[in-house]
Amino acid sequence: MKPILFTFRRCPYAIRARLAVKVSGVEVEMHEVSLRNKPQAMLDLSPKGTVPVLALADGAVLEQSLDIMQWALAHSDPEQWLSTDPDTMRQAQELIAQNDGVFKGFLDRYKYPERFPEYPATHYRAQGEAVLAQLDGHIAARGFLNGNKRSLADMAIFPFVRQFVAVDAEWFYASRYQSLAGWLDGLLASPLFQSVMQK
Ligand SMILES: N[C@@H](CCC(=O)N[C@@H](CS)C(=O)NCC(=O)O)C(=O)O
């Protein structure tokens, strides 16, 4: 029996999991779910009710996108998204923690300012922009977030930058974050991303 990946096409956490699964070549069965009507089979395996969830043949369940990435790359990591250098991996983990923590918070507020009426959307955009500026600096210096080729940090983070940009693409592409824009465009145009977004 193949592992089952419960996923939602547009979810950035699910996208990062699908990217790692795809690059690894591990075969899984994809189950696209409706977040409004989550399948009972998924909730039985993972009551917290978020995607992605990976159900393995031995009964183990992975309920965090980063764990699914690690699981897939442990099977096969043909592009060496994981580095053998501890400093590089630590830096990747810091960037991802910042993304999943503060940046995701700013992203939610910028995307749904009506839910956070204390400030206008531009306030939340400015908060997120500080993170964009940092990422832009890394990419300007190295080519990618954590080195000179795409690796774990890029693949875990760009689905979230994609969402941030989508709120006001005109603003983003007119901004001074041109290294970040080139990085994002390259990853969005990649056959790997295209393949995991197919309907
Ligand atoms: N920490 C989790 C977060 C996953 C998450 O929050 N996914 C969202 C969709 S992008 C979700 O399933 N939310 C539940 C809902 O909308 O009902 C992970 O890394 O997998």
PDB file of C-alpha atoms and ligand atoms in Angstrom:
ATOM      1  CA  MET A   1       0.000   0.000   0.000  1.00  0.00           C
ATOM      2  CA  LYS A   2       1.285   3.452  -0.924  1.00  0.00           C
ATOM      3  CA  PRO A   3       1.394   6.173   1.745  1.00  0.00           C
ATOM      4  CA  ILE A   4      -1.557   8.552   1.516  1.00  0.00           C
ATOM      5  CA  LEU A   5      -0.967  12.306   1.445  1.00  0.00           C
ATOM      6  CA  PHE A   6      -3.977  14.400   2.410  1.00  0.00           C
ATOM      7  CA  THR A   7      -3.400  17.730   0.734  1.00  0.00           C
ATOM      8  CA  PHE A   8      -5.009  20.961  -0.373  1.00  0.00           C
ATOM      9  CA  ARG A   9      -3.801  22.401  -3.636  1.00  0.00           C
ATOM     10  CA  ARG A  10      -3.257  26.038  -2.627  1.00  0.00           C
ATOM     11  CA  CYS A  11      -2.083  25.515   0.955  1.00  0.00           C
ATOM     12  CA  PRO A  12       1.557  26.617   1.288  1.00  0.00           C
ATOM     13  CA  TYR A  13       2.277  23.913   3.858  1.00  0.00           C
ATOM     14  CA  ALA A  14       0.841  21.276   1.558  1.00  0.00           C
ATOM     15  CA  ILE A  15       2.746  22.709  -1.413  1.00  0.00           C
ATOM     16  CA  ARG A  16       6.083  22.398   0.404  1.00  0.00           C
ATOM     17  CA  ALA A  17       5.272  18.799   1.306  1.00  0.00           C
ATOM     18  CA  ARG A  18       4.302  17.957  -2.284  1.00  0.00           C
ATOM     19  CA  LEU A  19       7.501  19.581  -3.595  1.00  0.00           C
ATOM     20  CA  ALA A  20       9.670  17.356  -1.400  1.00  0.00           C
ATOM     21  CA  VAL A  21       7.644  14.243  -2.175  1.00  0.00           C
ATOM     22  CA  LYS A  22       7.875  14.962  -5.878  1.00  0.00           C
ATOM     23  CA  VAL A  23      11.608  15.672  -5.963  1.00  0.00           C
ATOM     24  CA  SER A  24      12.280  12.540  -3.913  1.00  0.00           C
ATOM     25  CA  GLY A  25      10.387  10.357  -6.340  1.00  0.00           C
ATOM     26  CA  VAL A  26       8.641   8.563  -3.456  1.00  0.00           C
ATOM     27  CA  GLU A  27       5.259   7.340  -4.589  1.00  0.00           C
ATOM     28  CA  VAL A  28       2.303   8.486  -2.559  1.00  0.00           C
ATOM     29  CA  GLU A  29      -1.406   8.564  -3.213  1.00  0.00           C
ATOM     30  CA  MET A  30      -2.671  12.148  -3.155  1.00  0.00           C
ATOM     31  CA  HIS A  31      -6.034  12.855  -1.573  1.00  0.00           C
ATOM     32  CA  GLU A  32      -7.179  16.416  -2.269  1.00  0.00           C
ATOM     33  CA  VAL A  33      -9.427  17.509   0.589  1.00  0.00           C
ATOM     34  CA  SER A  34     -11.936  20.272   1.085  1.00  0.00           C
ATOM     35  CA  LEU A  35     -10.955  22.266   4.161  1.00  0.00           C
ATOM     36  CA  ARG A  36     -14.645  22.952   4.782  1.00  0.00           C
ATOM     37  CA  ASN A  37     -15.511  19.309   4.712  1.00  0.00           C
ATOM     38  CA  LYS A  38     -12.493  17.340   5.861  1.00  0.00           C
ATOM     39  CA  PRO A  39     -12.690  13.605   5.277  1.00  0.00           C
ATOM     40  CA  GLN A  40     -13.367  11.587   8.410  1.00  0.00           C
ATOM     41  CA  ALA A  41     -10.538   9.232   7.422  1.00  0.00           C
ATOM     42  CA  MET A  42      -8.107  12.128   7.744  1.00  0.00           C
ATOM     43  CA  LEU A  43      -9.564  13.363  11.036  1.00  0.00           C
ATOM     44  CA  ASP A  44      -9.394   9.855  12.467  1.00  0.00           C
ATOM     45  CA  LEU A  45      -5.669   9.788  11.678  1.00  0.00           C
ATOM     46  CA  SER A  46      -4.995  13.390  12.665  1.00  0.00           C
ATOM     47  CA  PRO A  47      -7.687  15.024  14.811  1.00  0.00           C
ATOM     48  CA  LYS A  48      -6.051  18.473  14.654  1.00  0.00           C
ATOM     49  CA  GLY A  49      -7.493  18.809  11.190  1.00  0.00           C
ATOM     50  CA  THR A  50      -4.784  20.576   9.218  1.00  0.00           C
ATOM     51  CA  VAL A  51      -3.236  19.573   5.919  1.00  0.00           C
ATOM     52  CA  PRO A  52      -0.875  18.133   4.917  1.00  0.00           C
ATOM     53  CA  VAL A  53      -1.113  14.754   6.630  1.00  0.00           C
ATOM     54  CA  LEU A  54       0.853  11.727   5.507  1.00  0.00           C
ATOM     55  CA  ALA A  55      -0.399   8.289   6.504  1.00  0.00           C
ATOM     56  CA  LEU A  56       2.280   5.622   6.184  1.00  0.00           C
ATOM     57  CA  ALA A  57       1.701   1.960   5.488  1.00  0.00           C
ATOM     58  CA  ASP A  58       3.037   0.950   8.937  1.00  0.00           C
ATOM     59  CA  GLY A  59       0.366   3.051  10.652  1.00  0.00           C
ATOM     60  CA  ALA A  60       2.606   6.040  11.419  1.00  0.00           C
ATOM     61  CA  VAL A  61       1.136   9.460  10.706  1.00  0.00           C
ATOM     62  CA  LEU A  62       3.098  12.629   9.907  1.00  0.00           C
ATOM     63  CA  GLU A  63       1.059  15.721  10.695  1.00  0.00           C
ATOM     64  CA  GLN A  64       3.584  18.505  10.065  1.00  0.00           C
ATOM     65  CA  SER A  65       4.653  19.675   6.628  1.00  0.00           C
ATOM     66  CA  LEU A  66       8.316  19.889   7.629  1.00  0.00           C
ATOM     67  CA  ASP A  67       8.243  16.309   8.917  1.00  0.00           C
ATOM     68  CA  ILE A  68       6.816  15.193   5.586  1.00  0.00           C
ATOM     69  CA  MET A  69       9.598  17.029   3.739  1.00  0.00           C
ATOM     70  CA  GLN A  70      12.220  15.362   5.932  1.00  0.00           C
ATOM     71  CA  TRP A  71      10.620  11.951   5.485  1.00  0.00           C
ATOM     72  CA  ALA A  72      10.606  12.279   1.694  1.00  0.00           C
ATOM     73  CA  LEU A  73      14.167  13.597   1.528  1.00  0.00           C
ATOM     74  CA  ALA A  74      15.368  10.816   3.833  1.00  0.00           C
ATOM     75  CA  HIS A  75      14.206   8.387   1.153  1.00  0.00           C
ATOM     76  CA  SER A  76      15.911  10.254  -1.626  1.00  0.00           C
ATOM     77  CA  ASP A  77      17.369  13.731  -1.911  1.00  0.00           C
ATOM     78  CA  PRO A  78      18.595  13.958  -5.496  1.00  0.00           C
ATOM     79  CA  GLU A  79      19.120  17.747  -5.422  1.00  0.00           C
ATOM     80  CA  GLN A  80      20.681  17.732  -1.944  1.00  0.00           C
ATOM     81  CA  TRP A  81      18.080  20.001  -0.357  1.00  0.00           C
ATOM     82  CA  LEU A  82      19.455  18.783   2.964  1.00  0.00           C
ATOM     83  CA  SER A  83      23.022  19.823   3.586  1.00  0.00           C
ATOM     84  CA  THR A  84      25.650  17.818   5.438  1.00  0.00           C
ATOM     85  CA  ASP A  85      27.011  21.080   6.820  1.00  0.00           C
ATOM     86  CA  PRO A  86      25.486  21.735  10.282  1.00  0.00           C
ATOM     87  CA  ASP A  87      25.788  25.530   9.954  1.00  0.00           C
ATOM     88  CA  THR A  88      23.902  25.500   6.662  1.00  0.00           C
ATOM     89  CA  MET A  89      21.139  23.334   8.132  1.00  0.00           C
ATOM     90  CA  ARG A  90      20.909  25.520  11.219  1.00  0.00           C
ATOM     91  CA  GLN A  91      20.531  28.579   9.019  1.00  0.00           C
ATOM     92  CA  ALA A  92      17.829  26.826   6.989  1.00  0.00           C
ATOM     93  CA  GLN A  93      15.960  25.941  10.164  1.00  0.00           C
ATOM     94  CA  GLU A  94      16.171  29.530  11.428  1.00  0.00           C
ATOM     95  CA  LEU A  95      14.824  30.907   8.173  1.00  0.00           C
ATOM     96  CA  ILE A  96      11.991  28.381   8.166  1.00  0.00           C
ATOM     97  CA  ALA A  97      11.139  29.075  11.827  1.00  0.00           C
ATOM     98  CA  GLN A  98      10.970  32.804  11.069  1.00  0.00           C
ATOM     99  CA  ASN A  99       8.748  32.083   8.074  1.00  0.00           C
ATOM    100  CA  ASP A 100       6.361  29.800   9.942  1.00  0.00           C
ATOM    101  CA  GLY A 101       6.312  32.112  12.946  1.00  0.00           C
ATOM    102  CA  VAL A 102       6.403  35.871  12.514  1.00  0.00           C
ATOM    103  CA  PHE A 103       6.141  35.999   8.730  1.00  0.00           C
ATOM    104  CA  LYS A 104       3.056  33.750   8.644  1.00  0.00           C
ATOM    105  CA  GLY A 105       1.493  36.034  11.254  1.00  0.00           C
ATOM    106  CA  PHE A 106       2.129  39.117   9.102  1.00  0.00           C
ATOM    107  CA  LEU A 107       0.917  37.272   6.012  1.00  0.00           C
ATOM    108  CA  ASP A 108      -2.414  36.357   7.642  1.00  0.00           C
ATOM    109  CA  ARG A 109      -2.939  39.954   8.742  1.00  0.00           C
ATOM    110  CA  TYR A 110      -1.979  41.387   5.354  1.00  0.00           C
ATOM    111  CA  LYS A 111      -4.238  38.905   3.537  1.00  0.00           C
ATOM    112  CA  TYR A 112      -7.213  39.324   5.845  1.00  0.00           C
ATOM    113  CA  PRO A 113      -6.951  42.858   7.303  1.00  0.00           C
ATOM    114  CA  GLU A 114     -10.697  42.829   7.994  1.00  0.00           C
ATOM    115  CA  ARG A 115     -10.030  40.202  10.657  1.00  0.00           C
ATOM    116  CA  PHE A 116      -7.394  42.452  12.246  1.00  0.00           C
ATOM    117  CA  PRO A 117      -9.013  45.873  12.103  1.00  0.00           C
ATOM    118  CA  GLU A 118      -6.561  47.537  14.533  1.00  0.00           C
ATOM    119  CA  TYR A 119      -4.389  48.566  11.572  1.00  0.00           C
ATOM    120  CA  PRO A 120      -4.743  48.947   7.803  1.00  0.00           C
ATOM    121  CA  ALA A 121      -3.296  46.320   5.447  1.00  0.00           C
ATOM    122  CA  THR A 122      -0.323  48.548   4.626  1.00  0.00           C
ATOM    123  CA  HIS A 123       0.787  48.320   8.265  1.00  0.00           C
ATOM    124  CA  TYR A 124       0.902  44.528   8.077  1.00  0.00           C
ATOM    125  CA  ARG A 125       2.564  44.698   4.673  1.00  0.00           C
ATOM    126  CA  ALA A 126       5.326  46.869   6.141  1.00  0.00           C
ATOM    127  CA  GLN A 127       5.887  44.276   8.875  1.00  0.00           C
ATOM    128  CA  GLY A 128       6.149  41.494   6.300  1.00  0.00           C
ATOM    129  CA  GLU A 129       8.321  43.691   4.135  1.00  0.00           C
ATOM    130  CA  ALA A 130      11.066  43.638   6.772  1.00  0.00           C
ATOM    131  CA  VAL A 131      11.269  39.872   6.273  1.00  0.00           C
ATOM    132  CA  LEU A 132      11.155  40.236   2.477  1.00  0.00           C
ATOM    133  CA  ALA A 133      14.081  42.665   2.699  1.00  0.00           C
ATOM    134  CA  GLN A 134      16.112  40.134   4.668  1.00  0.00           C
ATOM    135  CA  LEU A 135      15.347  37.318   2.222  1.00  0.00           C
ATOM    136  CA  ASP A 136      16.170  39.619  -0.693  1.00  0.00           C
ATOM    137  CA  GLY A 137      19.557  40.314   0.864  1.00  0.00           C
ATOM    138  CA  HIS A 138      20.367  36.611   1.204  1.00  0.00           C
ATOM    139  CA  ILE A 139      19.376  35.932  -2.380  1.00  0.00           C
ATOM    140  CA  ALA A 140      21.327  38.935  -3.697  1.00  0.00           C
ATOM    141  CA  ALA A 141      24.414  37.632  -1.895  1.00  0.00           C
ATOM    142  CA  ARG A 142      24.116  33.903  -2.605  1.00  0.00           C
ATOM    143  CA  GLY A 143      21.674  33.273  -5.442  1.00  0.00           C
ATOM    144  CA  PHE A 144      19.258  31.359  -3.212  1.00  0.00           C
ATOM    145  CA  LEU A 145      18.228  31.668   0.420  1.00  0.00           C
ATOM    146  CA  ASN A 146      20.805  29.314   1.797  1.00  0.00           C
ATOM    147  CA  GLY A 147      23.430  28.846  -0.873  1.00  0.00           C
ATOM    148  CA  ASN A 148      23.914  28.944  -4.612  1.00  0.00           C
ATOM    149  CA  LYS A 149      21.203  26.426  -5.514  1.00  0.00           C
ATOM    150  CA  ARG A 150      17.671  25.721  -4.380  1.00  0.00           C
ATOM    151  CA  SER A 151      17.471  23.756  -1.160  1.00  0.00           C
ATOM    152  CA  LEU A 152      15.215  23.081   1.814  1.00  0.00           C
ATOM    153  CA  ALA A 153      14.783  26.711   2.923  1.00  0.00           C
ATOM    154  CA  ASP A 154      13.823  27.921  -0.558  1.00  0.00           C
ATOM    155  CA  MET A 155      11.304  25.167  -1.073  1.00  0.00           C
ATOM    156  CA  ALA A 156       9.784  25.481   2.398  1.00  0.00           C
ATOM    157  CA  ILE A 157       9.481  29.268   2.205  1.00  0.00           C
ATOM    158  CA  PHE A 158       8.619  30.313  -1.343  1.00  0.00           C
ATOM    159  CA  PRO A 159       4.979  29.068  -1.189  1.00  0.00           C
ATOM    160  CA  PHE A 160       4.430  31.631   1.591  1.00  0.00           C
ATOM    161  CA  VAL A 161       6.191  34.454  -0.273  1.00  0.00           C
ATOM    162  CA  ARG A 162       3.985  33.551  -3.238  1.00  0.00           C
ATOM    163  CA  GLN A 163       0.897  34.169  -1.097  1.00  0.00           C
ATOM    164  CA  PHE A 164       2.256  37.441   0.256  1.00  0.00           C
ATOM    165  CA  VAL A 165       3.014  38.665  -3.266  1.00  0.00           C
ATOM    166  CA  ALA A 166      -0.414  37.632  -4.544  1.00  0.00           C
ATOM    167  CA  VAL A 167      -2.116  40.154  -2.257  1.00  0.00           C
ATOM    168  CA  ASP A 168      -0.720  43.017  -4.363  1.00  0.00           C
ATOM    169  CA  ALA A 169       1.606  41.781  -7.089  1.00  0.00           C
ATOM    170  CA  GLU A 170       1.886  45.226  -8.626  1.00  0.00           C
ATOM    171  CA  TRP A 171       3.298  46.620  -5.389  1.00  0.00           C
ATOM    172  CA  PHE A 172       5.755  43.750  -5.066  1.00  0.00           C
ATOM    173  CA  TYR A 173       7.117  43.840  -8.583  1.00  0.00           C
ATOM    174  CA  ALA A 174       7.554  47.629  -8.375  1.00  0.00           C
ATOM    175  CA  SER A 175       9.389  47.262  -5.036  1.00  0.00           C
ATOM    176  CA  ARG A 176      13.128  47.208  -4.626  1.00  0.00           C
ATOM    177  CA  TYR A 177      13.169  43.481  -3.887  1.00  0.00           C
ATOM    178  CA  GLN A 178      14.289  42.503  -7.337  1.00  0.00           C
ATOM    179  CA  SER A 179      16.504  39.607  -6.258  1.00  0.00           C
ATOM    180  CA  LEU A 180      13.573  38.135  -4.364  1.00  0.00           C
ATOM    181  CA  ALA A 181      11.287  38.716  -7.355  1.00  0.00           C
ATOM    182  CA  GLY A 182      13.692  36.894  -9.684  1.00  0.00           C
ATOM    183  CA  TRP A 183      14.019  34.018  -7.205  1.00  0.00           C
ATOM    184  CA  LEU A 184      10.262  33.718  -6.812  1.00  0.00           C
ATOM    185  CA  ASP A 185       9.608  33.876 -10.547  1.00  0.00           C
ATOM    186  CA  GLY A 186      12.231  31.196 -11.201  1.00  0.00           C
ATOM    187  CA  LEU A 187      10.725  28.840  -8.634  1.00  0.00           C
ATOM    188  CA  LEU A 188       7.157  29.469  -9.829  1.00  0.00           C
ATOM    189  CA  ALA A 189       8.185  28.727 -13.410  1.00  0.00           C
ATOM    190  CA  SER A 190      10.071  25.552 -12.450  1.00  0.00           C
ATOM    191  CA  PRO A 191       8.731  22.250 -13.786  1.00  0.00           C
ATOM    192  CA  LEU A 192       8.773  20.940 -10.201  1.00  0.00           C
ATOM    193  CA  PHE A 193       6.371  23.609  -8.932  1.00  0.00           C
ATOM    194  CA  GLN A 194       4.222  23.374 -12.036  1.00  0.00           C
ATOM    195  CA  SER A 195       3.921  19.631 -11.605  1.00  0.00           C
ATOM    196  CA  VAL A 196       2.748  19.805  -7.982  1.00  0.00           C
ATOM    197  CA  MET A 197       0.122  22.454  -8.834  1.00  0.00           C
ATOM    198  CA  GLN A 198      -1.573  20.516 -11.609  1.00  0.00           C
ATOM    199  CA  LYS A 199      -5.305  20.084 -11.096  1.00  0.00           C
TER     200      LYS A 199
HETATM  201  N1  LIG B   1       1.992  23.349  11.204  1.00  0.00           N
HETATM  202  C1  LIG B   1       1.175  22.769  10.156  1.00  0.00           C
HETATM  203  C2  LIG B   1       0.248  23.841   9.613  1.00  0.00           C
HETATM  204  C3  LIG B   1      -0.674  23.348   8.509  1.00  0.00           C
HETATM  205  C4  LIG B   1      -1.850  24.306   8.260  1.00  0.00           C
HETATM  206  O1  LIG B   1      -2.098  25.216   9.064  1.00  0.00           O
HETATM  207  N2  LIG B   1      -2.590  24.074   7.159  1.00  0.00           N
HETATM  208  C5  LIG B   1      -3.794  24.857   6.932  1.00  0.00           C
HETATM  209  C6  LIG B   1      -4.103  25.089   5.470  1.00  0.00           C
HETATM  210  S1  LIG B   1      -2.869  26.047   4.647  1.00  0.00           S
HETATM  211  C7  LIG B   1      -4.990  24.074   7.459  1.00  0.00           C
HETATM  212  O2  LIG B   1      -5.100  22.895   7.223  1.00  0.00           O
HETATM  213  N3  LIG B   1      -5.883  24.751   8.195  1.00  0.00           N
HETATM  214  C8  LIG B   1      -7.073  24.131   8.730  1.00  0.00           C
HETATM  215  C9  LIG B   1      -8.331  24.719   8.218  1.00  0.00           C
HETATM  216  O3  LIG B   1      -8.274  25.668   7.419  1.00  0.00           O
HETATM  217  O4  LIG B   1      -9.370  24.211   8.595  1.00  0.00           O
HETATM  218  C10 LIG B   1       2.097  22.160   9.099  1.00  0.00           C
HETATM  219  O5  LIG B   1       3.254  22.613   8.974  1.00  0.00           O
HETATM  220  O6  LIG B   1       1.708  21.211   8.402  1.00  0.00           O
END
